[in-house]
PDB file of C-alpha atoms and ligand atoms in Angstrom:
ATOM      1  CA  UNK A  26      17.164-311.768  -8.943  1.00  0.00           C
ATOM      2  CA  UNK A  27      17.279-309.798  -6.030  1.00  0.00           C
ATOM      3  CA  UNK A  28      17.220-306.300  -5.364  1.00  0.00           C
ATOM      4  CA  UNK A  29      19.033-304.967  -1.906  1.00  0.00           C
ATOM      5  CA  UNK A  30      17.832-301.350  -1.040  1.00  0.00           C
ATOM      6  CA  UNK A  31      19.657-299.877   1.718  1.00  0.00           C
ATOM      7  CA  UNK A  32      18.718-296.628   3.647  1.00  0.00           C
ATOM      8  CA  UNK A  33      18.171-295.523   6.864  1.00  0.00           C
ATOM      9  CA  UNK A  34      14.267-295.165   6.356  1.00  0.00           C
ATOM     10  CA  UNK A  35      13.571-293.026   8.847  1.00  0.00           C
ATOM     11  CA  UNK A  36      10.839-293.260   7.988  1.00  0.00           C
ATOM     12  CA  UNK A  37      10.028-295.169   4.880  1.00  0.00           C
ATOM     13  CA  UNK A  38       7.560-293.748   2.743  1.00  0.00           C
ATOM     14  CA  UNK A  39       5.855-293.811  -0.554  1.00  0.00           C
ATOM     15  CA  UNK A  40       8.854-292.717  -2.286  1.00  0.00           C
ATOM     16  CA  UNK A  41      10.803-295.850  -1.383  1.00  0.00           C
ATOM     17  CA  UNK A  42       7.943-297.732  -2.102  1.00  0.00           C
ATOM     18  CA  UNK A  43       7.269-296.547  -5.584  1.00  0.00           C
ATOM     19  CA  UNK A  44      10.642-297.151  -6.691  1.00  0.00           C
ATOM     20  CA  UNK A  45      10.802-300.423  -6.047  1.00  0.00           C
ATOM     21  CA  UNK A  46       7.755-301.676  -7.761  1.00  0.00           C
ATOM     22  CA  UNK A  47       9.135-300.024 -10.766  1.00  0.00           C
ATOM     23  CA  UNK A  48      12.346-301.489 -10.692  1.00  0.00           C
ATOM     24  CA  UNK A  49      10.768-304.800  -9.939  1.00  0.00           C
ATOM     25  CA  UNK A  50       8.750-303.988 -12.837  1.00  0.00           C
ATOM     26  CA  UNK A  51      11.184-302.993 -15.066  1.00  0.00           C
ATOM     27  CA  UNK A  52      14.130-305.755 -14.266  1.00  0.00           C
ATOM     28  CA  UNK A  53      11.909-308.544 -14.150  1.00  0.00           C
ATOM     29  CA  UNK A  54      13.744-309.041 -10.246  1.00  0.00           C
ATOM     30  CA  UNK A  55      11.234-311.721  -8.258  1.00  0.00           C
ATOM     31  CA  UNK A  56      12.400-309.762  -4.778  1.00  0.00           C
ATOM     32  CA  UNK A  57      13.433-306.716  -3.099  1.00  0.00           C
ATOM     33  CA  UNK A  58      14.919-306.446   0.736  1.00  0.00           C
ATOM     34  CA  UNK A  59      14.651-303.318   1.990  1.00  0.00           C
ATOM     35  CA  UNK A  60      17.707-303.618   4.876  1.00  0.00           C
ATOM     36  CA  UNK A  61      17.434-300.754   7.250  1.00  0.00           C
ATOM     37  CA  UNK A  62      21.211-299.686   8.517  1.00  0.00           C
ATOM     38  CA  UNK A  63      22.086-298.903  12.639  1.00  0.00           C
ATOM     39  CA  UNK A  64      24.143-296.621  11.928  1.00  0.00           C
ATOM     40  CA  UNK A  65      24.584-295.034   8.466  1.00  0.00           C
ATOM     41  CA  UNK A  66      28.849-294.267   7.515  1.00  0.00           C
ATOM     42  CA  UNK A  67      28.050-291.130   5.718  1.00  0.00           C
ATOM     43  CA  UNK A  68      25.170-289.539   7.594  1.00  0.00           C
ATOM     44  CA  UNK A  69      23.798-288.529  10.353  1.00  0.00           C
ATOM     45  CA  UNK A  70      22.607-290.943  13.231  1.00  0.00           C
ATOM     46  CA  UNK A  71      18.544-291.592  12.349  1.00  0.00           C
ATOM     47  CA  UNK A  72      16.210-289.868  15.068  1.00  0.00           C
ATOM     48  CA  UNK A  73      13.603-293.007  15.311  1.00  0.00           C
ATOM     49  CA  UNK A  74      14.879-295.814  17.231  1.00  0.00           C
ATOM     50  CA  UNK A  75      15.657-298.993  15.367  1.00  0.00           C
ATOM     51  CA  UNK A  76      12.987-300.945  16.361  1.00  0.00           C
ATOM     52  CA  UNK A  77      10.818-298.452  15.257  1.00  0.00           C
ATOM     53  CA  UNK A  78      12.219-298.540  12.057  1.00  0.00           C
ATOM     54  CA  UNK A  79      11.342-301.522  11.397  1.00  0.00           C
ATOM     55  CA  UNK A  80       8.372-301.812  12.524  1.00  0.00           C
ATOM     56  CA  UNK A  81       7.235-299.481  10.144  1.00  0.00           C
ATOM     57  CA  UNK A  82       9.443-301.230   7.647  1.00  0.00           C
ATOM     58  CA  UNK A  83       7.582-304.602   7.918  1.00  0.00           C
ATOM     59  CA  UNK A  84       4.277-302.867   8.098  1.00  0.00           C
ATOM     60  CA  UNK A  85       4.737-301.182   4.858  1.00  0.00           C
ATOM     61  CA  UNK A  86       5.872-304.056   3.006  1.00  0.00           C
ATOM     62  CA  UNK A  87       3.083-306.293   4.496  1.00  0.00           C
ATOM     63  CA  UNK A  88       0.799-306.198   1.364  1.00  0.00           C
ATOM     64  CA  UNK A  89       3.302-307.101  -0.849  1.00  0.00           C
ATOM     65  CA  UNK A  90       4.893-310.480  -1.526  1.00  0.00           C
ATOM     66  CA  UNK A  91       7.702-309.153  -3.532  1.00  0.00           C
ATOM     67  CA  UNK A  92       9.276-307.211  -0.428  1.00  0.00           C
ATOM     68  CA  UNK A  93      10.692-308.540   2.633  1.00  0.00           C
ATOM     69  CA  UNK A  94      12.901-306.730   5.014  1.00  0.00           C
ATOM     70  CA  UNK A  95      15.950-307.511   6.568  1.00  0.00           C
ATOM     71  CA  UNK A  96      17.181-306.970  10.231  1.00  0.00           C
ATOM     72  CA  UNK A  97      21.104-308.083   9.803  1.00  0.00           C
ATOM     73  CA  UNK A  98      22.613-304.002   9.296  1.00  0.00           C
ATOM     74  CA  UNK A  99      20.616-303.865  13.024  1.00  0.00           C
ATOM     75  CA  UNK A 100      22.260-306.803  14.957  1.00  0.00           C
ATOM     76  CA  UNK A 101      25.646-305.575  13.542  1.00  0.00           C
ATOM     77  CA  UNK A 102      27.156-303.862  15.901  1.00  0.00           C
ATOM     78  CA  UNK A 103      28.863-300.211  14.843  1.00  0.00           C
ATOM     79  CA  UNK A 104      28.529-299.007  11.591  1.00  0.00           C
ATOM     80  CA  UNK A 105      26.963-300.671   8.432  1.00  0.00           C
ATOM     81  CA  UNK A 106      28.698-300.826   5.776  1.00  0.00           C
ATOM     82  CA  UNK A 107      27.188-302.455   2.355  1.00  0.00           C
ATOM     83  CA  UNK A 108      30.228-304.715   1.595  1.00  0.00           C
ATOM     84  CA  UNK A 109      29.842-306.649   4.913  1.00  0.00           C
ATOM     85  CA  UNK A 110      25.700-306.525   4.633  1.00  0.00           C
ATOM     86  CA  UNK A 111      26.638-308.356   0.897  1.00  0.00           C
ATOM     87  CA  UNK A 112      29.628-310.690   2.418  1.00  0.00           C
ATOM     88  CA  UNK A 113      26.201-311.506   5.163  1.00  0.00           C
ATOM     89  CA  UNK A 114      23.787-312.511   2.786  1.00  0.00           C
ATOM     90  CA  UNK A 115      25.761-314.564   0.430  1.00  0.00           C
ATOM     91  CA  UNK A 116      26.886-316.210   3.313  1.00  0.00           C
ATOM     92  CA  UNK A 117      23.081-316.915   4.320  1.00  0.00           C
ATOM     93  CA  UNK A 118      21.453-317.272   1.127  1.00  0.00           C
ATOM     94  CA  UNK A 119      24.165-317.797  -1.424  1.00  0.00           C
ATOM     95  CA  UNK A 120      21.238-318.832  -4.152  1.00  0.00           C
ATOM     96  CA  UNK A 121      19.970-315.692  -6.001  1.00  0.00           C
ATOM     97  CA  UNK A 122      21.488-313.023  -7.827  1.00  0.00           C
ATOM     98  CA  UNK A 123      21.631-309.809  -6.044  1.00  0.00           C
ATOM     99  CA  UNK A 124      21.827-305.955  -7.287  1.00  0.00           C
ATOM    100  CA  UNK A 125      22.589-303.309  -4.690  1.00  0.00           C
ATOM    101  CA  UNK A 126      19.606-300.121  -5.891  1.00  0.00           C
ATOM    102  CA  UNK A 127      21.580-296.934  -5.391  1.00  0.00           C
ATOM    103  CA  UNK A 128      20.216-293.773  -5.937  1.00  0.00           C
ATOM    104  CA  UNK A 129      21.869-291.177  -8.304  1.00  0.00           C
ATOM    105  CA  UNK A 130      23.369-289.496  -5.154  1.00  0.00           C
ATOM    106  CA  UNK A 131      24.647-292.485  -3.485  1.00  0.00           C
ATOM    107  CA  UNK A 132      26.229-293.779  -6.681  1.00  0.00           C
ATOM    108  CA  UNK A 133      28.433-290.677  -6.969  1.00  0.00           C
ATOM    109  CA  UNK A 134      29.596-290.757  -3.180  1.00  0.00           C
ATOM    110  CA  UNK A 135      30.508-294.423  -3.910  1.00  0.00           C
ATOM    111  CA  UNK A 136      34.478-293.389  -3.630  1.00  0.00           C
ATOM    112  CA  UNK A 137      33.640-292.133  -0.241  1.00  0.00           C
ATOM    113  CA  UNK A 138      31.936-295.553   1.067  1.00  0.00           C
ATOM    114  CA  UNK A 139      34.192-298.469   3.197  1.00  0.00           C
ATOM    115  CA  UNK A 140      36.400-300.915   0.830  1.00  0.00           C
ATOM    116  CA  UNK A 141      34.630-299.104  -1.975  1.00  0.00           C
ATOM    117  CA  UNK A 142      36.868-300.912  -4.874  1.00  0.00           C
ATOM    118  CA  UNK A 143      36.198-304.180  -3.016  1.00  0.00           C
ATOM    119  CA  UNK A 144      32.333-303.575  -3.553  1.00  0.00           C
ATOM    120  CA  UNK A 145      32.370-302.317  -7.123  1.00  0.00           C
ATOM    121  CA  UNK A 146      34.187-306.168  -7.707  1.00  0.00           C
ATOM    122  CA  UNK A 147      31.700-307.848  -6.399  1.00  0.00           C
ATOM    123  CA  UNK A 148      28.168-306.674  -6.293  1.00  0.00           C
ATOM    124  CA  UNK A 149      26.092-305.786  -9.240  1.00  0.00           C
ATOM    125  CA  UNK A 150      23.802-302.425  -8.960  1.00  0.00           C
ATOM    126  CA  UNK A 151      20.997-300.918  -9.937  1.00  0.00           C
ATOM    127  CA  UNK A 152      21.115-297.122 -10.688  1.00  0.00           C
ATOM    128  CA  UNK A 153      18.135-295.323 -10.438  1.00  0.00           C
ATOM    129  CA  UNK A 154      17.402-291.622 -12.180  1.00  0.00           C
ATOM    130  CA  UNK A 155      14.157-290.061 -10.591  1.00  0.00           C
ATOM    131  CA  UNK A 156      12.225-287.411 -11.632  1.00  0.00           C
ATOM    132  CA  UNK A 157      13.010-283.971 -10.423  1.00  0.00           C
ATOM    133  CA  UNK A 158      16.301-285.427  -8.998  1.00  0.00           C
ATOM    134  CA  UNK A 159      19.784-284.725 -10.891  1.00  0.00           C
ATOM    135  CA  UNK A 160      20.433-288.097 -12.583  1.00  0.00           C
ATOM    136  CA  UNK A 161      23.549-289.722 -13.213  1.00  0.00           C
ATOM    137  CA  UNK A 162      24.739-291.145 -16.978  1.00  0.00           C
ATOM    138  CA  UNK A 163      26.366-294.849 -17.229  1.00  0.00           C
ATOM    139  CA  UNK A 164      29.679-293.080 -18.402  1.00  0.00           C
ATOM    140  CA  UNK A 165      29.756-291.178 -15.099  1.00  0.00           C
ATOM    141  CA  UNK A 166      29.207-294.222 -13.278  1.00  0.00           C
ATOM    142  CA  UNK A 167      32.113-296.148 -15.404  1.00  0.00           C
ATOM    143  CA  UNK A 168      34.699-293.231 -14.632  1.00  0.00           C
ATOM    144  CA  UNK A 169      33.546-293.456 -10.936  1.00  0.00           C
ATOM    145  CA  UNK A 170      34.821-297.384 -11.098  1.00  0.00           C
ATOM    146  CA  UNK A 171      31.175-299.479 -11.631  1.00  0.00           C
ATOM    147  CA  UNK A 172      31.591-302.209 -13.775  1.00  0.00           C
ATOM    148  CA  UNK A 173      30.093-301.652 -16.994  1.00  0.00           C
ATOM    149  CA  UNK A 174      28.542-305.104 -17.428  1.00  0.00           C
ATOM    150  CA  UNK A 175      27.190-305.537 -13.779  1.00  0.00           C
ATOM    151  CA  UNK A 176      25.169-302.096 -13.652  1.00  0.00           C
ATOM    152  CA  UNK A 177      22.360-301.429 -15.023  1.00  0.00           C
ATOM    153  CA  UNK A 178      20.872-297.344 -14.636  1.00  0.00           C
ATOM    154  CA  UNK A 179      17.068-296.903 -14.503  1.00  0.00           C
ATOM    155  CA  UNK A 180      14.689-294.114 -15.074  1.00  0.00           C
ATOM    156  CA  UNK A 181      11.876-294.099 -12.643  1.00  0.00           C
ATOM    157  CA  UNK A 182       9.191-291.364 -11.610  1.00  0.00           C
ATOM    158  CA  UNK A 183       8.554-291.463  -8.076  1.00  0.00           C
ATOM    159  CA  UNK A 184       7.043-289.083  -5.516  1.00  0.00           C
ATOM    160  CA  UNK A 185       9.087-286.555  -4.060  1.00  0.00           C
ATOM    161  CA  UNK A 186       8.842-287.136  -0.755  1.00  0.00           C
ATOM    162  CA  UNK A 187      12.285-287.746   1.468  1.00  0.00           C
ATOM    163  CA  UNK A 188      11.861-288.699   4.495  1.00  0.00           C
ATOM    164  CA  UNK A 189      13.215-285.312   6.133  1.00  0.00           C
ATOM    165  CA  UNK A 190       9.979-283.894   5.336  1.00  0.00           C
ATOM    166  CA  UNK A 191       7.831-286.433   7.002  1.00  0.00           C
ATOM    167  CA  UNK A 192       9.920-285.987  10.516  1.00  0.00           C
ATOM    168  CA  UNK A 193       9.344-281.615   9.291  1.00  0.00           C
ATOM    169  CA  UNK A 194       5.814-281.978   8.918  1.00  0.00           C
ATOM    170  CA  UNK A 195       5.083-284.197  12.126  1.00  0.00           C
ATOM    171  CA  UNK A 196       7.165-282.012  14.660  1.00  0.00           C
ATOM    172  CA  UNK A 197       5.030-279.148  12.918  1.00  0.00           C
ATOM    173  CA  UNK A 198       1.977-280.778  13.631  1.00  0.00           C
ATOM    174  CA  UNK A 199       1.464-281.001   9.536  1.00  0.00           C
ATOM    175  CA  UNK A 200      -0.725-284.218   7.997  1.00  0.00           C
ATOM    176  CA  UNK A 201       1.801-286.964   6.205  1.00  0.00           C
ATOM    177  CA  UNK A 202      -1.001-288.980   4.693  1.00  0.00           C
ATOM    178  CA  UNK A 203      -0.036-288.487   1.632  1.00  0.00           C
ATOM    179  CA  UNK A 204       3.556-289.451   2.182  1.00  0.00           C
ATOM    180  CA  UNK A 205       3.489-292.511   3.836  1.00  0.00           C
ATOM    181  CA  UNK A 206       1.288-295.998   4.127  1.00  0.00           C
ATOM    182  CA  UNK A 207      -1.839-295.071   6.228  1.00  0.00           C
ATOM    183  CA  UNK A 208      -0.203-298.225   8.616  1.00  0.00           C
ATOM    184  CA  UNK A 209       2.895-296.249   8.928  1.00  0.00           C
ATOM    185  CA  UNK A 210       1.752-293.101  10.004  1.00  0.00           C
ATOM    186  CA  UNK A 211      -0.139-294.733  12.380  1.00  0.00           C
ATOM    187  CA  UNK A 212       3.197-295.845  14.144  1.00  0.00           C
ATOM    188  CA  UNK A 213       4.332-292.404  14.164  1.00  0.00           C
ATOM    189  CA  UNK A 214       1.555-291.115  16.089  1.00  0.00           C
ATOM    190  CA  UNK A 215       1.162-294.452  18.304  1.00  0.00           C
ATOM    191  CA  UNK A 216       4.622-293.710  19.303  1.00  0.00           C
ATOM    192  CA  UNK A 217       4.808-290.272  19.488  1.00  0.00           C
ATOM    193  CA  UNK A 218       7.872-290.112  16.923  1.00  0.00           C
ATOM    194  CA  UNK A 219       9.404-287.006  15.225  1.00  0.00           C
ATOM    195  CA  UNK A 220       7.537-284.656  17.443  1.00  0.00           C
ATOM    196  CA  UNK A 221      10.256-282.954  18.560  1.00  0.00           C
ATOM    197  CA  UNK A 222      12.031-281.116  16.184  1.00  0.00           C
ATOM    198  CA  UNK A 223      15.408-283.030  15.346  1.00  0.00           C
ATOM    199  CA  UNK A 224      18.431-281.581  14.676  1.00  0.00           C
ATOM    200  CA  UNK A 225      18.482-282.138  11.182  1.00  0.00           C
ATOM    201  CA  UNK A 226      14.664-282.329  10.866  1.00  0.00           C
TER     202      UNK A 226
HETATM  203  P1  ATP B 318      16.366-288.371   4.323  1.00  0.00           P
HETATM  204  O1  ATP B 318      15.311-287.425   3.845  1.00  0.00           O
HETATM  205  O2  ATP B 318      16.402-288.602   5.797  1.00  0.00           O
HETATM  206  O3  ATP B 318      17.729-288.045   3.752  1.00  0.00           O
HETATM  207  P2  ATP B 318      15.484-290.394   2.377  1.00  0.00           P
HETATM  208  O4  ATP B 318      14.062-290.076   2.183  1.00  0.00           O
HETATM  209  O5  ATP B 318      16.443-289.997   1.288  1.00  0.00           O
HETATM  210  O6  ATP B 318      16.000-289.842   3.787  1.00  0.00           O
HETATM  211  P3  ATP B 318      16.784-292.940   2.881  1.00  0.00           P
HETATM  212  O7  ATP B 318      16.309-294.013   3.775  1.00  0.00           O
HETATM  213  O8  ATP B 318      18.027-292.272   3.246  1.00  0.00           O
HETATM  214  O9  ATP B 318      15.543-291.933   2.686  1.00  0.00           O
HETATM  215  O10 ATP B 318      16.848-293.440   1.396  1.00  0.00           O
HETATM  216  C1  ATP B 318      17.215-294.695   0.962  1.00  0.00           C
HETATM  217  C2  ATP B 318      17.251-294.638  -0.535  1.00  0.00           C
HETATM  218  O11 ATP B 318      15.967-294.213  -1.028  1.00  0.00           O
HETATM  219  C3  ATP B 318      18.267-293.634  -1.109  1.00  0.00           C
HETATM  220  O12 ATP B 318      19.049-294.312  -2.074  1.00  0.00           O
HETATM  221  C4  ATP B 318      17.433-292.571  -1.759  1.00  0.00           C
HETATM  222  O13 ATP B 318      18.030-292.106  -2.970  1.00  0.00           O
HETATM  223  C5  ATP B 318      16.113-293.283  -2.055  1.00  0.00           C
HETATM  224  N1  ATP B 318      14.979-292.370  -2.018  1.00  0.00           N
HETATM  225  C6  ATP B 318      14.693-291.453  -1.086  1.00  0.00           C
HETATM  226  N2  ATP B 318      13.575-290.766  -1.390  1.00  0.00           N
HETATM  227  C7  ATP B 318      13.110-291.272  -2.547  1.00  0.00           C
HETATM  228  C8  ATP B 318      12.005-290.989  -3.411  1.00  0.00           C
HETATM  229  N3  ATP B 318      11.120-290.006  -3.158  1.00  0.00           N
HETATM  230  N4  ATP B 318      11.865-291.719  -4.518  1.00  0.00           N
HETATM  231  C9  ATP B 318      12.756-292.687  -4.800  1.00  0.00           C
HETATM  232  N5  ATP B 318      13.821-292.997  -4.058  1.00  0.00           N
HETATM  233  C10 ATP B 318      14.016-292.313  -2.952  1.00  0.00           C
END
């Protein structure tokens, strides 16, 4: 199987990084793409520019042969929405099994997302509950419209870094090694990113 983690890692960091080796631990999943999006339908626009993304993206990942990274949410123009990026990949790779990994937030702000009913048809998901973070039970997600036997909810402990602190701590001139790959920070400081303080930084 494999998993699909969207996000607008900007940057990504050890947080993202944790989770997915457990959940490729704990599914037994062969794969994970990581699939960066242009621009994000619920958030704010990211503050590093796409190439930069990743960059760091494929530099984090290098080490490990379970994670590759896809640029397709990039080339699309406008906004990326998850039920095209799934539509893109089956049409590319219609082999494996996929599971979209949500976090507990993004599962509950599924009724909010493009052809949301469309999505909850088709895709199977992954549901992760982190530590520290409010989780989410499997009867929540069934009232919310996921399909009871194509979603699975996980329990994982991961660090809790978001990547809003890493672009806080750089434009305060604070250390990140602890929060991202040693490869990754290096990035940030080669190209001078998150210096300035952003507006949601
Ligand atoms: P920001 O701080 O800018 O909101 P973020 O750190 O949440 O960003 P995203 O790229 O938006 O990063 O996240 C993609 C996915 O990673 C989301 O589903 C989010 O729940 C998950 N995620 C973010 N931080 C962590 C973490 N520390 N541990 C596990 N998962 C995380």
């Amino acid at each position: 199987m494999q998993v699909v983690f969207g996000g607008t890692f900007d940057p990504v960091h050890n947080g993202h990084l944790r989770v997915l080796e457990q959940v490729l631990d704990q599914t037994g999943a062969g794969h994970a793409l990581l699939v960066p999006a242009a621009a994000p339908n619920l958030r704010p626009a990211p503050v590093a520019p796409p190439a930069a993304r990743l960059e760091m993206l494929e530099t984090a990942v290098a080490g490990d042969p379970r994670l590759a990274v896809s640029d397709l949410e990039l080339r699309r123009p406008g906004v990326s929405y998850t039920i095209d990026t799934l539509g893109a990949l089956e049409e590319l790779d219609p082999g494996p099994d996929r599971a979209i990994l949500l976090g507990a937030d993004a599962a509950r702000s599924i009724p909010r997302w493009d052809r949301a009913a469309e999505l909850l048809r088709r895709a199977d998901f992954i549901v992760i509950n982190r530590s520290g973070c409010p989780g989410v039970s499997l009867g929540e997600l069934l009232a919310l419209g996921f399909p009871a036997e194509r979603t699975t909810v996980l329990a994982v402990s991961s660090p809790p870094v978001s990547a809003r602190e890493v672009r806080r701590r750089v434009s305060a001139g604070e250390r990140i090694d602890q929060l991202v790959p040693e490869a990754v920070r290096r990035i940030i400081e080669r190209d001078g990113l998150y210096r300035k303080p952003a507006p949601r930084a």
